Each structure stands twice: as C-alpha cells, then as structure tokens.
mmCIF file of C-alpha atoms in Angstrom:
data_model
loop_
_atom_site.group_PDB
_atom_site.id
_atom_site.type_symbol
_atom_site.label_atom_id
_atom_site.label_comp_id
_atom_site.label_asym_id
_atom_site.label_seq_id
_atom_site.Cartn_x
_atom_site.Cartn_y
_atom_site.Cartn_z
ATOM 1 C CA UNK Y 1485 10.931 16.839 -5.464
ATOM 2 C CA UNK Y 1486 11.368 20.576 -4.508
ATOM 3 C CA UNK Y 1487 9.657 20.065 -1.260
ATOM 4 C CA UNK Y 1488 11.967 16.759 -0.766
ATOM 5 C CA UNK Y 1489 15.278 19.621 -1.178
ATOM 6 C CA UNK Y 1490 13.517 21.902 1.130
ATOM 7 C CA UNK Y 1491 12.869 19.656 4.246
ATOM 8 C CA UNK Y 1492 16.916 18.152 3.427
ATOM 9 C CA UNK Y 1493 18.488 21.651 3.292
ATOM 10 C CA UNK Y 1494 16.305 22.737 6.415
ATOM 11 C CA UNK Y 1495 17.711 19.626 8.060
ATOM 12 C CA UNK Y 1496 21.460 20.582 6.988
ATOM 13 C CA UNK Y 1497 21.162 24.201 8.158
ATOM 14 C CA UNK Y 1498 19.429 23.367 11.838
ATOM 15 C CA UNK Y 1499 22.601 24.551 13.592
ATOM 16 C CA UNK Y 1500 22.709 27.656 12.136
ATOM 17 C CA UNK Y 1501 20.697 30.369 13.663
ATOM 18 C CA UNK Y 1502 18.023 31.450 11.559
ATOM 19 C CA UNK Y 1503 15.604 34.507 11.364
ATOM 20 C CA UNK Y 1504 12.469 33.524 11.032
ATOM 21 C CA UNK Y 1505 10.594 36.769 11.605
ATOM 22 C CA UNK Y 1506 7.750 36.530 9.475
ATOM 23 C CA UNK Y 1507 7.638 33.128 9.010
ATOM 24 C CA UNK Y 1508 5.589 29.696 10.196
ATOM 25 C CA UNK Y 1509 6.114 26.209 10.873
ATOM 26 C CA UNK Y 1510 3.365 24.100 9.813
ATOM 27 C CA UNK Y 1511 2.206 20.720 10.486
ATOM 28 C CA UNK Y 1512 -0.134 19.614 7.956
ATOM 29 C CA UNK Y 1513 -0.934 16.140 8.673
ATOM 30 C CA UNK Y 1514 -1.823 13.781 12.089
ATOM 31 C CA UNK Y 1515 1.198 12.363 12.618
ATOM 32 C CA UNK Y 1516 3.671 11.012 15.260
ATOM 33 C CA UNK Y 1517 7.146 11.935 13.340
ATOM 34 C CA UNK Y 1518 6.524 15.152 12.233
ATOM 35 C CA UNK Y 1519 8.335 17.567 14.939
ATOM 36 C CA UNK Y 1520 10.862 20.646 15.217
ATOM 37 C CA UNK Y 1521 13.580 20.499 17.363
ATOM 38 C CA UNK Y 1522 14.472 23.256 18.996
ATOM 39 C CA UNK Y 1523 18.109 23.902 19.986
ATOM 40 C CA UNK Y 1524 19.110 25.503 23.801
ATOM 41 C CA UNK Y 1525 22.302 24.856 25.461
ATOM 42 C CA UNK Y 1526 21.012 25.621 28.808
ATOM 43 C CA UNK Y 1527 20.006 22.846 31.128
ATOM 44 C CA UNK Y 1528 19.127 24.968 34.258
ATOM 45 C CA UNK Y 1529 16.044 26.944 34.914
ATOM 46 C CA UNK Y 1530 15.084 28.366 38.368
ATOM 47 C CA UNK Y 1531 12.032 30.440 36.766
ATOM 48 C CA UNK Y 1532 10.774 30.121 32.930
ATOM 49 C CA UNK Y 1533 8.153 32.050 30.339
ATOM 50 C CA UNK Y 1534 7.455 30.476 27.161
ATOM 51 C CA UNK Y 1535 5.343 32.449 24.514
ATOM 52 C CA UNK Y 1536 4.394 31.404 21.348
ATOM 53 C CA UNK Y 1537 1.571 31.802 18.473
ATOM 54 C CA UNK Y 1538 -0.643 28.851 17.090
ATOM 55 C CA UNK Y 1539 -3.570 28.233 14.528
ATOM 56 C CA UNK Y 1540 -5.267 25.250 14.453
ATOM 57 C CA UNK Y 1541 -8.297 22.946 13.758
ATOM 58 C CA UNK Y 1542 -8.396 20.256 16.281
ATOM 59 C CA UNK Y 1543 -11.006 19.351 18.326
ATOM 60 C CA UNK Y 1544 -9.182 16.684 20.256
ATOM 61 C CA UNK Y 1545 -6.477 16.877 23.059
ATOM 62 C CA UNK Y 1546 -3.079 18.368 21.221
ATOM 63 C CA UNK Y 1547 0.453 19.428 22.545
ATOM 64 C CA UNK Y 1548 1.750 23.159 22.074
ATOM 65 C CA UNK Y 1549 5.294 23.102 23.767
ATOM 66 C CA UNK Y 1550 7.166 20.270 24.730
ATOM 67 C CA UNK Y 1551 10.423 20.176 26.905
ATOM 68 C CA UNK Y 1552 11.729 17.273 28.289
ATOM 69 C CA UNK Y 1553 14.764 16.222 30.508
ATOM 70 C CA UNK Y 1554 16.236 12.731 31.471
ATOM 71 C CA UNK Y 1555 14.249 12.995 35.055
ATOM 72 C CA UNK Y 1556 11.167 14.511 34.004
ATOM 73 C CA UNK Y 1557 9.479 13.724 30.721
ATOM 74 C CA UNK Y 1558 6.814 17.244 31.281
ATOM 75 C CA UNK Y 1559 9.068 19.171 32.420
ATOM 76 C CA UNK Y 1560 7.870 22.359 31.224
ATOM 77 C CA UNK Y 1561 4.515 21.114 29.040
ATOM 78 C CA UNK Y 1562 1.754 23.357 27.854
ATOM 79 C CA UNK Y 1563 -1.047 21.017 26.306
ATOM 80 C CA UNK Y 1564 -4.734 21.880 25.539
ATOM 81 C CA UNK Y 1565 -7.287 19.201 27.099
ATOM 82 C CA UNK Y 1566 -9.981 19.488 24.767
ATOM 83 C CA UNK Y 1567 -12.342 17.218 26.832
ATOM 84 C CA UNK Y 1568 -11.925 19.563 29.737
ATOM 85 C CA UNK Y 1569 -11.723 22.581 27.642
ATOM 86 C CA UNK Y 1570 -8.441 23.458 29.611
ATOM 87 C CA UNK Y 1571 -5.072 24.937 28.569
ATOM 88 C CA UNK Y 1572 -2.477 22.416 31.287
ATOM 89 C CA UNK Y 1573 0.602 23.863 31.976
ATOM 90 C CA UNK Y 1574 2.982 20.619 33.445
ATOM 91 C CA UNK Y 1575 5.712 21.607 35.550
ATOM 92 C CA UNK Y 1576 8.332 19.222 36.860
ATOM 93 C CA UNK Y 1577 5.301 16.981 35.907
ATOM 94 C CA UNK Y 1578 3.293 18.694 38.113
ATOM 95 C CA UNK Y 1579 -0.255 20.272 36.495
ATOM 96 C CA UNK Y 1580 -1.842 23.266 36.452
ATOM 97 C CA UNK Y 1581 -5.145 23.981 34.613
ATOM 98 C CA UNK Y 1582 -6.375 26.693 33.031
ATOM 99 C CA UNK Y 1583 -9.687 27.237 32.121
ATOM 100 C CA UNK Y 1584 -12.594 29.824 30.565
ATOM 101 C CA UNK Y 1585 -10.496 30.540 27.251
ATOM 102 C CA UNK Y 1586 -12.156 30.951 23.964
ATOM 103 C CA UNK Y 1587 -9.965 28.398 22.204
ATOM 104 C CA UNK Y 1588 -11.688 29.187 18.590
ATOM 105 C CA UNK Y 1589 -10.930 27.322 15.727
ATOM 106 C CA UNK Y 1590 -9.350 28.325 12.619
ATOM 107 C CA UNK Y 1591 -7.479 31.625 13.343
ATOM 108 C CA UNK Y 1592 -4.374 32.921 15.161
ATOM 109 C CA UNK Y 1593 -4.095 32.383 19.167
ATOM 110 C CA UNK Y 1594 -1.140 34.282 21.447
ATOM 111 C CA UNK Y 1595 -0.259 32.393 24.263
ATOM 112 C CA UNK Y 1596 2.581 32.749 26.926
ATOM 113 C CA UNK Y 1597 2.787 30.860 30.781
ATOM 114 C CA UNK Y 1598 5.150 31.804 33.178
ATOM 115 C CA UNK Y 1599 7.014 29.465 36.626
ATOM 116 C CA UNK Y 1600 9.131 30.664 38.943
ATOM 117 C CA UNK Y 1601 10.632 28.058 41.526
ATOM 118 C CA UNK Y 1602 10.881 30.302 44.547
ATOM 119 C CA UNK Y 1603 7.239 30.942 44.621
ATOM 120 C CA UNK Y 1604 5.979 27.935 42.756
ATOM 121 C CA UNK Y 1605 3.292 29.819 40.702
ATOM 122 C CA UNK Y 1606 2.122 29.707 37.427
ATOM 123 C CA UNK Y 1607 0.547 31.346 35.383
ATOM 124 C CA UNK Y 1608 -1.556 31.460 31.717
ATOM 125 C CA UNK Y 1609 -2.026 34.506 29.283
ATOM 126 C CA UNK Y 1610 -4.241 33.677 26.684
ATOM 127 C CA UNK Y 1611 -5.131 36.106 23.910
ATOM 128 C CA UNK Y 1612 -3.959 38.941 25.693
ATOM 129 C CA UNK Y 1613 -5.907 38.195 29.177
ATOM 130 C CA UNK Y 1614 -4.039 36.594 32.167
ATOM 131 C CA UNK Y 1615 -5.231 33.740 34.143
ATOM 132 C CA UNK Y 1616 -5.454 33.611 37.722
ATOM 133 C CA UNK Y 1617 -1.779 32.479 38.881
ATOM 134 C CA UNK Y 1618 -1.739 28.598 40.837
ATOM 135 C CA UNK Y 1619 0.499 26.787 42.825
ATOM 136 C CA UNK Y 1620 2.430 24.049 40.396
ATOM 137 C CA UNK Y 1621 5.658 23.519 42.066
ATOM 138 C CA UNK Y 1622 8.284 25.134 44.173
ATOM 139 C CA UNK Y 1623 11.943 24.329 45.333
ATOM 140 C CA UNK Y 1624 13.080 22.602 42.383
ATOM 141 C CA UNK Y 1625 14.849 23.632 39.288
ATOM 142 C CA UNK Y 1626 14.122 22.558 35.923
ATOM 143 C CA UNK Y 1627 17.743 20.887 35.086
ATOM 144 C CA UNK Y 1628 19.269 18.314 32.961
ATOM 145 C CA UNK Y 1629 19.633 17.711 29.329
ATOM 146 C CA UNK Y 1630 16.953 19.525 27.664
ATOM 147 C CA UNK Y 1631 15.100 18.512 24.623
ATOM 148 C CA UNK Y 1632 12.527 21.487 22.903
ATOM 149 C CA UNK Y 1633 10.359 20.199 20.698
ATOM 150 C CA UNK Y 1634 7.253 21.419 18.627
ATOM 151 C CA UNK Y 1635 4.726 19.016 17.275
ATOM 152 C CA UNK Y 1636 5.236 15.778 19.538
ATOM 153 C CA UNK Y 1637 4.472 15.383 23.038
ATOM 154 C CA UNK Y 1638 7.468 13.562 24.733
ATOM 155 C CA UNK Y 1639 6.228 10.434 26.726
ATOM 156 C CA UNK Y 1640 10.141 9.698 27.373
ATOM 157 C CA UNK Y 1641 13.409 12.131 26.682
ATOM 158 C CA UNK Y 1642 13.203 12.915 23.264
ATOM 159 C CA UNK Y 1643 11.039 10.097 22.014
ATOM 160 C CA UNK Y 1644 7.105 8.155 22.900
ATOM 161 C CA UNK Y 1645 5.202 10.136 20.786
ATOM 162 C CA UNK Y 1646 1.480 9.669 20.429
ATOM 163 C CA UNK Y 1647 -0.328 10.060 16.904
ATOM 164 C CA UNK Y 1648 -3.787 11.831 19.061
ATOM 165 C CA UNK Y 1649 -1.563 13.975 21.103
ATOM 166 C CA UNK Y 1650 -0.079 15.673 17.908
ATOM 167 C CA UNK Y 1651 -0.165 18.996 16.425
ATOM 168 C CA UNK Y 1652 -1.875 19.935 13.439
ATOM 169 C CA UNK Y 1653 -2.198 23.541 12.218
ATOM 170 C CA UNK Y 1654 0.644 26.569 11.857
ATOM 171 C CA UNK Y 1655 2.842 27.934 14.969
ATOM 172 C CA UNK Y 1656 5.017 31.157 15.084
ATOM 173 C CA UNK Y 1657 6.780 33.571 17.155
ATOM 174 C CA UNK Y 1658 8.442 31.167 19.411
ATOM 175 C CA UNK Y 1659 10.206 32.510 22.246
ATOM 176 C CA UNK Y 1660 11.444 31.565 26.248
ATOM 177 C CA UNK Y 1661 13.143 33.483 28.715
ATOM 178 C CA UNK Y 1662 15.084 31.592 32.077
ATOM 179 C CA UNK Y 1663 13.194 34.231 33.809
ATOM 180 C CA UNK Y 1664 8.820 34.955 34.694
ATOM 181 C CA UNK Y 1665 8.193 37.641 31.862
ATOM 182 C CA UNK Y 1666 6.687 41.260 33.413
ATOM 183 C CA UNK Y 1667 3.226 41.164 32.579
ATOM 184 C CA UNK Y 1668 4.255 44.548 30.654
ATOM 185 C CA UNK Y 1669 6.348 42.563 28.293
ATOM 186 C CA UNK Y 1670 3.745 39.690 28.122
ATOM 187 C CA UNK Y 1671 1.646 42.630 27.051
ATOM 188 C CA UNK Y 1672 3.714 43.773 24.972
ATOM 189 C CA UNK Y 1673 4.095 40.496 23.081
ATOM 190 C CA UNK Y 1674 0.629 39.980 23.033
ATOM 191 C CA UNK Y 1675 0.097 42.987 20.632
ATOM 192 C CA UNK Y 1676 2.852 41.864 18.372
ATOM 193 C CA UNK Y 1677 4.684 45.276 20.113
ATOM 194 C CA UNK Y 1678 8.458 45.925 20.422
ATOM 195 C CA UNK Y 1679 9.289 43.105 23.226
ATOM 196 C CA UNK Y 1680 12.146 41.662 25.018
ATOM 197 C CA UNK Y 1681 12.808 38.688 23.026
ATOM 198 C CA UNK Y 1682 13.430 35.402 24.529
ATOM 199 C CA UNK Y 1683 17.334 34.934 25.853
ATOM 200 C CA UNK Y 1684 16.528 30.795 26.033
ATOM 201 C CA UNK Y 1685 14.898 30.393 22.754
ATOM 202 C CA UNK Y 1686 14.350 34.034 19.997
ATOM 203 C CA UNK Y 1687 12.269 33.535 17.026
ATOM 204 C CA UNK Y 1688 14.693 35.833 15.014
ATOM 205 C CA UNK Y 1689 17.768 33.481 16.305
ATOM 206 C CA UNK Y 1690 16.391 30.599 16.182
ATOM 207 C CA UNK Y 1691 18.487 27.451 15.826
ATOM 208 C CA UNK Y 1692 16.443 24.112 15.068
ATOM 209 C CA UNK Y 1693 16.060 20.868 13.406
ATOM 210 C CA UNK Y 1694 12.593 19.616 11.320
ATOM 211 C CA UNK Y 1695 12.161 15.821 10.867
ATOM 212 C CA UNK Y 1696 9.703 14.710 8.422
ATOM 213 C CA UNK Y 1697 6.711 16.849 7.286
ATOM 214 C CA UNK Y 1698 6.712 19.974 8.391
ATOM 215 C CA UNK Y 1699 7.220 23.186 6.067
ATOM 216 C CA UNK Y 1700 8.947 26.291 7.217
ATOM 217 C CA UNK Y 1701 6.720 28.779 5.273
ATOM 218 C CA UNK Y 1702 5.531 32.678 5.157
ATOM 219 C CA UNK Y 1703 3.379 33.802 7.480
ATOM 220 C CA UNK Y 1704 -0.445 34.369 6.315
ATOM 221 C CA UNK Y 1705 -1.922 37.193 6.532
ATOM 222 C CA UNK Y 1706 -5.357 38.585 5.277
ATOM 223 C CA UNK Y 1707 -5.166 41.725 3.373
ATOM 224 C CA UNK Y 1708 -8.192 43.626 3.754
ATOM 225 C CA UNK Y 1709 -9.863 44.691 0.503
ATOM 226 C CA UNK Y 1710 -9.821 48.342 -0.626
#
C-alpha cells in the first residue's frame, strides 16, 4: 500500500521540478511498462551531450537513454550491445559503436556521449576515459517533438517497447546540454566534481513522470568500516 501512494504521488508531482541530488531511479524488474519520462520543452538540437550514471546486472542487450521524435524513433539513443560488447550511440538513427569498455557488472558506471551537427562526430566517455570520436551524422538537426525516456527503448514516438531491450538495475545523475560538453567538464562530471549542469535536462531540476514500477529512492553508498 505505501509503495502504491508513492508511485501515485510521484505521478501527481511529475511537473514539478524536483531535486533529486542524491537520489536513484530504479528498475527492479524485466519489464516493458516500467519507464521515466523525462520532461524538455526544447525540440531543436544542433549539437547534444548526455551524461548519466547506471548500475546494473544484465548480460543481455539493454537501453540507457532514449529520445525520440515523430521523424526519427533513435534520435539520440545510447544502448549497450551485449553480443558485441559495444556501447551504440544512434544519432538521427544513424550508429556509432563504441568498443574496449570494461562494462562490469554490479557496481556504478559514469557515462556521457557527445554530437555536434556541424562536424558530425561523436563521441563516448566511459568511466572517465574518452573514446576515439566517429563520424555519425552531419547537417541535420535533431528537431521535433521530443520524448526522454529512461527504461524503454522507443521502437515508435513514445511507445514499441521491447521486454529484452529493457533496463534493469539503478540510474542517477541525469543530465544533457544542447551543446558538445568540454572534455574539462566531462571530466569534471566524471569525478562527481563541481560541473556545469545540464541546461536541457539537470538532475537537481529535474521535471519527470514514472509509470509503473520504478522507485525513486536514496542513493547507495558503501561506508567503509572503521
């Protein structure tokens, strides 16, 4: 019953910006509902960075970061190919992969990727180390109404989820900028430093919308012993 009120009054305040410094999402069960919404009125990007932070079990293919518009379903996609043991960053619905990470199991992961139209380059920071940067896509703006999500994978605008392409595990710090992210900053948000936070989407301003199980929860944290 209490965790019934929680996920209705999380539901009921999605509008209002929240800080969730310190906290989580997590996703504790395979599912193809289970998703956060997150909120953005802008609908034009020449040049994007999306960071986040992500613990999880799965051995399978998953999605991290999901955003969709009406003409392109991957618009700006970061998904882990476990098969390939790559980190693909979609574009426009154009793919870049990134490989040689150690994607261990069962403990905390920083991750950011950064586009920019005019040069058409991405490119992957993974625990702290950049990737090389590749050719995705150049001369065309991410635009159109855009739908964030975290959780689901969108096969269509807002909607086609798949129950294997699912997250399952924690995710934190969420943040994107409408502009590539100095590598100083990336840096900087790698060590869990005093960054520029995100002017698209800010983890301590955060406005979003849960549908079914997910918990909005304290972040862990293992105290060492004295």
């Amino acid at each position: 019953m209490a965790l019934y009120l929680l996920l209705l009054m999380l539901t009921a305040c999605a509008a209002v910006p929240q800080d969730l410094s310190g906290k989580m999402f997590t996703f504790p069960e395979q599912t193809n509902t289970a998703r956060v919404e997150l909120m953005t009125p802008r609908d034009n990007f020449k040049a994007a960075t999306v960071c986040l932070r992500f613990f999880t079990d799965l051995k399978r293919d998953h999605v991290l970061f999901s955003l969709a518009t009406p003409s392109k379903y991957n618009d700006f996609l970061i998904f882990r190919h476990a098969t390939k043991d790559a980190i693909n960053v979609h574009i426009r619905s154009s793919s870049a992969a990134f490989a040689g990470h150690e994607y261990k199991l069962n403990m905390w992961h920083s991750l950011c990727s950064t586009w920019d139209s005019e040069s058409g380059l991405v490119q992957l920071w993974f625990d702290g180390q950049p990737s090389i940067r590749k050719f995705n896509i150049a001369g065309s703006n991410i635009q159109g109404r855009t739908i964030i999500f975290l959780g689901q994978e969108q096969d269509s605008h807002g909607g086609a989820f798949e129950l294997n392409q699912s997250f399952v595990g924690m995710l934190s710090d969420v943040h994107m900028w409408d502009f590539s992210l100095p590598s100083c900053e990336i840096q900087k948000y790698m060590e869990e430093l005093n960054f520029r936070p995100g002017n698209v989407l800010n983890w301590s301003a955060l406005e979003f919308k849960i549908t079914s199980r997910v918990l909005l929860e304290n972040k862990q944290t293992i105290c060492c012993k004295t």
